[in-house]
PDB file of C-alpha atoms in Angstrom:
ATOM      1  CA  UNK A   1       0.023   0.052   0.012  1.00 94.00           C
ATOM      2  CA  UNK A   2       1.230   3.466  -0.918  1.00 97.00           C
ATOM      3  CA  UNK A   3      -0.881   6.322   0.381  1.00 98.00           C
ATOM      4  CA  UNK A   4      -0.418   9.927   1.299  1.00 98.00           C
ATOM      5  CA  UNK A   5      -2.675  11.958   3.597  1.00 98.00           C
ATOM      6  CA  UNK A   6      -2.142  15.672   2.761  1.00 98.00           C
ATOM      7  CA  UNK A   7      -3.832  19.000   2.502  1.00 96.00           C
ATOM      8  CA  UNK A   8      -4.244  20.327  -1.092  1.00 95.00           C
ATOM      9  CA  UNK A   9      -4.058  23.936   0.228  1.00 95.00           C
ATOM     10  CA  UNK A  10      -0.700  23.246   2.089  1.00 95.00           C
ATOM     11  CA  UNK A  11       2.272  24.491   0.172  1.00 97.00           C
ATOM     12  CA  UNK A  12       4.624  22.340   2.113  1.00 97.00           C
ATOM     13  CA  UNK A  13       2.621  19.157   1.328  1.00 97.00           C
ATOM     14  CA  UNK A  14       2.597  20.088  -2.348  1.00 97.00           C
ATOM     15  CA  UNK A  15       6.371  20.874  -2.415  1.00 97.00           C
ATOM     16  CA  UNK A  16       7.278  17.578  -0.808  1.00 98.00           C
ATOM     17  CA  UNK A  17       5.032  15.573  -3.117  1.00 97.00           C
ATOM     18  CA  UNK A  18       6.569  17.372  -6.116  1.00 96.00           C
ATOM     19  CA  UNK A  19      10.114  17.134  -4.688  1.00 96.00           C
ATOM     20  CA  UNK A  20       9.755  13.312  -4.273  1.00 97.00           C
ATOM     21  CA  UNK A  21       8.384  13.011  -7.841  1.00 96.00           C
ATOM     22  CA  UNK A  22       5.630  10.564  -6.642  1.00 93.00           C
ATOM     23  CA  UNK A  23       2.638   9.919  -9.029  1.00 92.00           C
ATOM     24  CA  UNK A  24      -0.162   7.554  -9.646  1.00 94.00           C
ATOM     25  CA  UNK A  25       1.520   4.772  -7.677  1.00 96.00           C
ATOM     26  CA  UNK A  26       0.198   6.544  -4.557  1.00 97.00           C
ATOM     27  CA  UNK A  27      -3.444   6.937  -3.393  1.00 98.00           C
ATOM     28  CA  UNK A  28      -3.942  10.485  -2.365  1.00 98.00           C
ATOM     29  CA  UNK A  29      -6.370  11.651   0.248  1.00 98.00           C
ATOM     30  CA  UNK A  30      -6.972  15.384   0.746  1.00 98.00           C
ATOM     31  CA  UNK A  31      -7.885  15.398   4.435  1.00 98.00           C
ATOM     32  CA  UNK A  32      -9.894  18.569   4.063  1.00 97.00           C
ATOM     33  CA  UNK A  33     -12.320  17.255   1.398  1.00 97.00           C
ATOM     34  CA  UNK A  34     -12.194  13.559   2.448  1.00 98.00           C
ATOM     35  CA  UNK A  35     -12.217  13.301   6.294  1.00 97.00           C
ATOM     36  CA  UNK A  36     -10.020  10.764   8.021  1.00 97.00           C
ATOM     37  CA  UNK A  37     -11.996   7.827   9.315  1.00 98.00           C
ATOM     38  CA  UNK A  38     -11.657   6.320  12.764  1.00 98.00           C
ATOM     39  CA  UNK A  39     -10.302   3.163  10.987  1.00 98.00           C
ATOM     40  CA  UNK A  40      -7.676   5.075   9.049  1.00 98.00           C
ATOM     41  CA  UNK A  41      -6.485   6.981  12.105  1.00 98.00           C
ATOM     42  CA  UNK A  42      -6.274   3.641  14.023  1.00 98.00           C
ATOM     43  CA  UNK A  43      -4.082   2.188  11.178  1.00 98.00           C
ATOM     44  CA  UNK A  44      -1.821   5.240  11.340  1.00 98.00           C
ATOM     45  CA  UNK A  45      -1.598   4.921  15.163  1.00 98.00           C
ATOM     46  CA  UNK A  46      -0.602   1.266  14.847  1.00 98.00           C
ATOM     47  CA  UNK A  47       2.158   2.246  12.594  1.00 98.00           C
ATOM     48  CA  UNK A  48       3.332   5.358  14.351  1.00 98.00           C
ATOM     49  CA  UNK A  49       2.970   3.831  17.959  1.00 98.00           C
ATOM     50  CA  UNK A  50       0.634   6.439  19.335  1.00 98.00           C
ATOM     51  CA  UNK A  51      -1.832   9.231  18.493  1.00 98.00           C
ATOM     52  CA  UNK A  52       0.443  11.834  19.874  1.00 98.00           C
ATOM     53  CA  UNK A  53       3.010  11.158  17.190  1.00 98.00           C
ATOM     54  CA  UNK A  54       0.393  12.145  14.650  1.00 98.00           C
ATOM     55  CA  UNK A  55      -0.720  15.227  16.395  1.00 98.00           C
ATOM     56  CA  UNK A  56       0.384  18.725  15.137  1.00 97.00           C
ATOM     57  CA  UNK A  57       1.096  21.266  17.848  1.00 96.00           C
ATOM     58  CA  UNK A  58       1.684  24.004  15.273  1.00 94.00           C
ATOM     59  CA  UNK A  59      -1.924  24.063  14.099  1.00 93.00           C
ATOM     60  CA  UNK A  60      -3.519  27.488  14.752  1.00 92.00           C
ATOM     61  CA  UNK A  61      -6.425  25.831  16.569  1.00 94.00           C
ATOM     62  CA  UNK A  62      -3.956  24.273  19.125  1.00 95.00           C
ATOM     63  CA  UNK A  63      -3.217  27.790  20.364  1.00 92.00           C
ATOM     64  CA  UNK A  64      -6.641  29.196  19.798  1.00 94.00           C
ATOM     65  CA  UNK A  65      -8.254  26.412  21.914  1.00 95.00           C
ATOM     66  CA  UNK A  66      -5.575  26.792  24.639  1.00 94.00           C
ATOM     67  CA  UNK A  67      -4.485  23.230  24.294  1.00 96.00           C
ATOM     68  CA  UNK A  68      -0.897  23.971  25.118  1.00 90.00           C
ATOM     69  CA  UNK A  69      -2.012  24.649  28.692  1.00 92.00           C
ATOM     70  CA  UNK A  70      -3.876  21.360  28.997  1.00 95.00           C
ATOM     71  CA  UNK A  71      -2.631  17.889  29.684  1.00 96.00           C
ATOM     72  CA  UNK A  72      -3.698  15.769  26.699  1.00 97.00           C
ATOM     73  CA  UNK A  73      -4.181  11.972  26.876  1.00 97.00           C
ATOM     74  CA  UNK A  74      -4.029   9.497  23.977  1.00 97.00           C
ATOM     75  CA  UNK A  75      -7.760   9.555  23.577  1.00 97.00           C
ATOM     76  CA  UNK A  76      -7.784  13.307  23.485  1.00 98.00           C
ATOM     77  CA  UNK A  77      -5.322  13.336  20.597  1.00 98.00           C
ATOM     78  CA  UNK A  78      -7.402  10.890  18.622  1.00 98.00           C
ATOM     79  CA  UNK A  79     -10.660  12.859  19.217  1.00 98.00           C
ATOM     80  CA  UNK A  80      -9.061  16.152  18.254  1.00 98.00           C
ATOM     81  CA  UNK A  81      -7.549  14.815  15.024  1.00 98.00           C
ATOM     82  CA  UNK A  82     -10.909  13.274  14.065  1.00 98.00           C
ATOM     83  CA  UNK A  83     -12.775  16.466  14.836  1.00 97.00           C
ATOM     84  CA  UNK A  84     -10.424  18.845  13.084  1.00 96.00           C
ATOM     85  CA  UNK A  85      -8.209  17.836  10.073  1.00 96.00           C
ATOM     86  CA  UNK A  86      -5.683  20.593  10.902  1.00 95.00           C
ATOM     87  CA  UNK A  87      -4.537  18.565  13.971  1.00 98.00           C
ATOM     88  CA  UNK A  88      -3.060  15.856  11.849  1.00 98.00           C
ATOM     89  CA  UNK A  89       0.661  16.439  11.348  1.00 97.00           C
ATOM     90  CA  UNK A  90       1.192  16.356   7.615  1.00 97.00           C
ATOM     91  CA  UNK A  91       1.849  15.095   5.214  1.00 98.00           C
ATOM     92  CA  UNK A  92       1.481  11.455   6.233  1.00 98.00           C
ATOM     93  CA  UNK A  93       2.922   8.861   3.923  1.00 98.00           C
ATOM     94  CA  UNK A  94       2.263   5.112   4.357  1.00 98.00           C
ATOM     95  CA  UNK A  95       4.535   2.977   2.286  1.00 98.00           C
ATOM     96  CA  UNK A  96       3.825  -0.764   2.728  1.00 95.00           C
ATOM     97  CA  UNK A  97       4.006  -1.183   6.479  1.00 94.00           C
ATOM     98  CA  UNK A  98       5.969   2.056   7.287  1.00 98.00           C
ATOM     99  CA  UNK A  99       4.618   5.388   8.132  1.00 98.00           C
ATOM    100  CA  UNK A 100       6.313   8.800   7.718  1.00 98.00           C
ATOM    101  CA  UNK A 101       4.754  11.677   9.536  1.00 98.00           C
ATOM    102  CA  UNK A 102       5.463  15.402   9.034  1.00 97.00           C
ATOM    103  CA  UNK A 103       7.786  17.450   6.879  1.00 97.00           C
ATOM    104  CA  UNK A 104      11.167  17.377   8.587  1.00 97.00           C
ATOM    105  CA  UNK A 105      14.223  16.764   6.371  1.00 97.00           C
ATOM    106  CA  UNK A 106      14.806  13.412   8.150  1.00 97.00           C
ATOM    107  CA  UNK A 107      11.218  12.285   7.387  1.00 98.00           C
ATOM    108  CA  UNK A 108      11.366  13.369   3.707  1.00 98.00           C
ATOM    109  CA  UNK A 109      14.714  11.484   3.419  1.00 98.00           C
ATOM    110  CA  UNK A 110      13.103   8.436   4.915  1.00 97.00           C
ATOM    111  CA  UNK A 111      10.309   8.502   2.367  1.00 98.00           C
ATOM    112  CA  UNK A 112      12.814   8.946  -0.458  1.00 97.00           C
ATOM    113  CA  UNK A 113      14.812   5.874   0.651  1.00 96.00           C
ATOM    114  CA  UNK A 114      11.598   3.818   0.656  1.00 96.00           C
ATOM    115  CA  UNK A 115      10.225   4.804  -2.703  1.00 94.00           C
TER     116      UNK A 115
END
């Protein structure tokens, strides 16, 4: 399985996809127009180890909702991601049984090595 969860309005997501030169061999899911399902998020969690690894603390709503001042548990991360797509750290690439979350140089290099 080769899949990427991304946001079509995110310049960073578009840049990484273009930089990696991936095409039709990947299934694309724009998380704004096609919401992440509970099942999909659970699959990501199994590969990533926990929901927190999938959670974006740089989302505007993280600060707006005062979440940095709260203690969040695993279930909280899951609920927040399912409620609001911006809480998913992106892009998320799943290549076979490996997951690559976020846009750091190390993550992008990991994707490149597994293409």
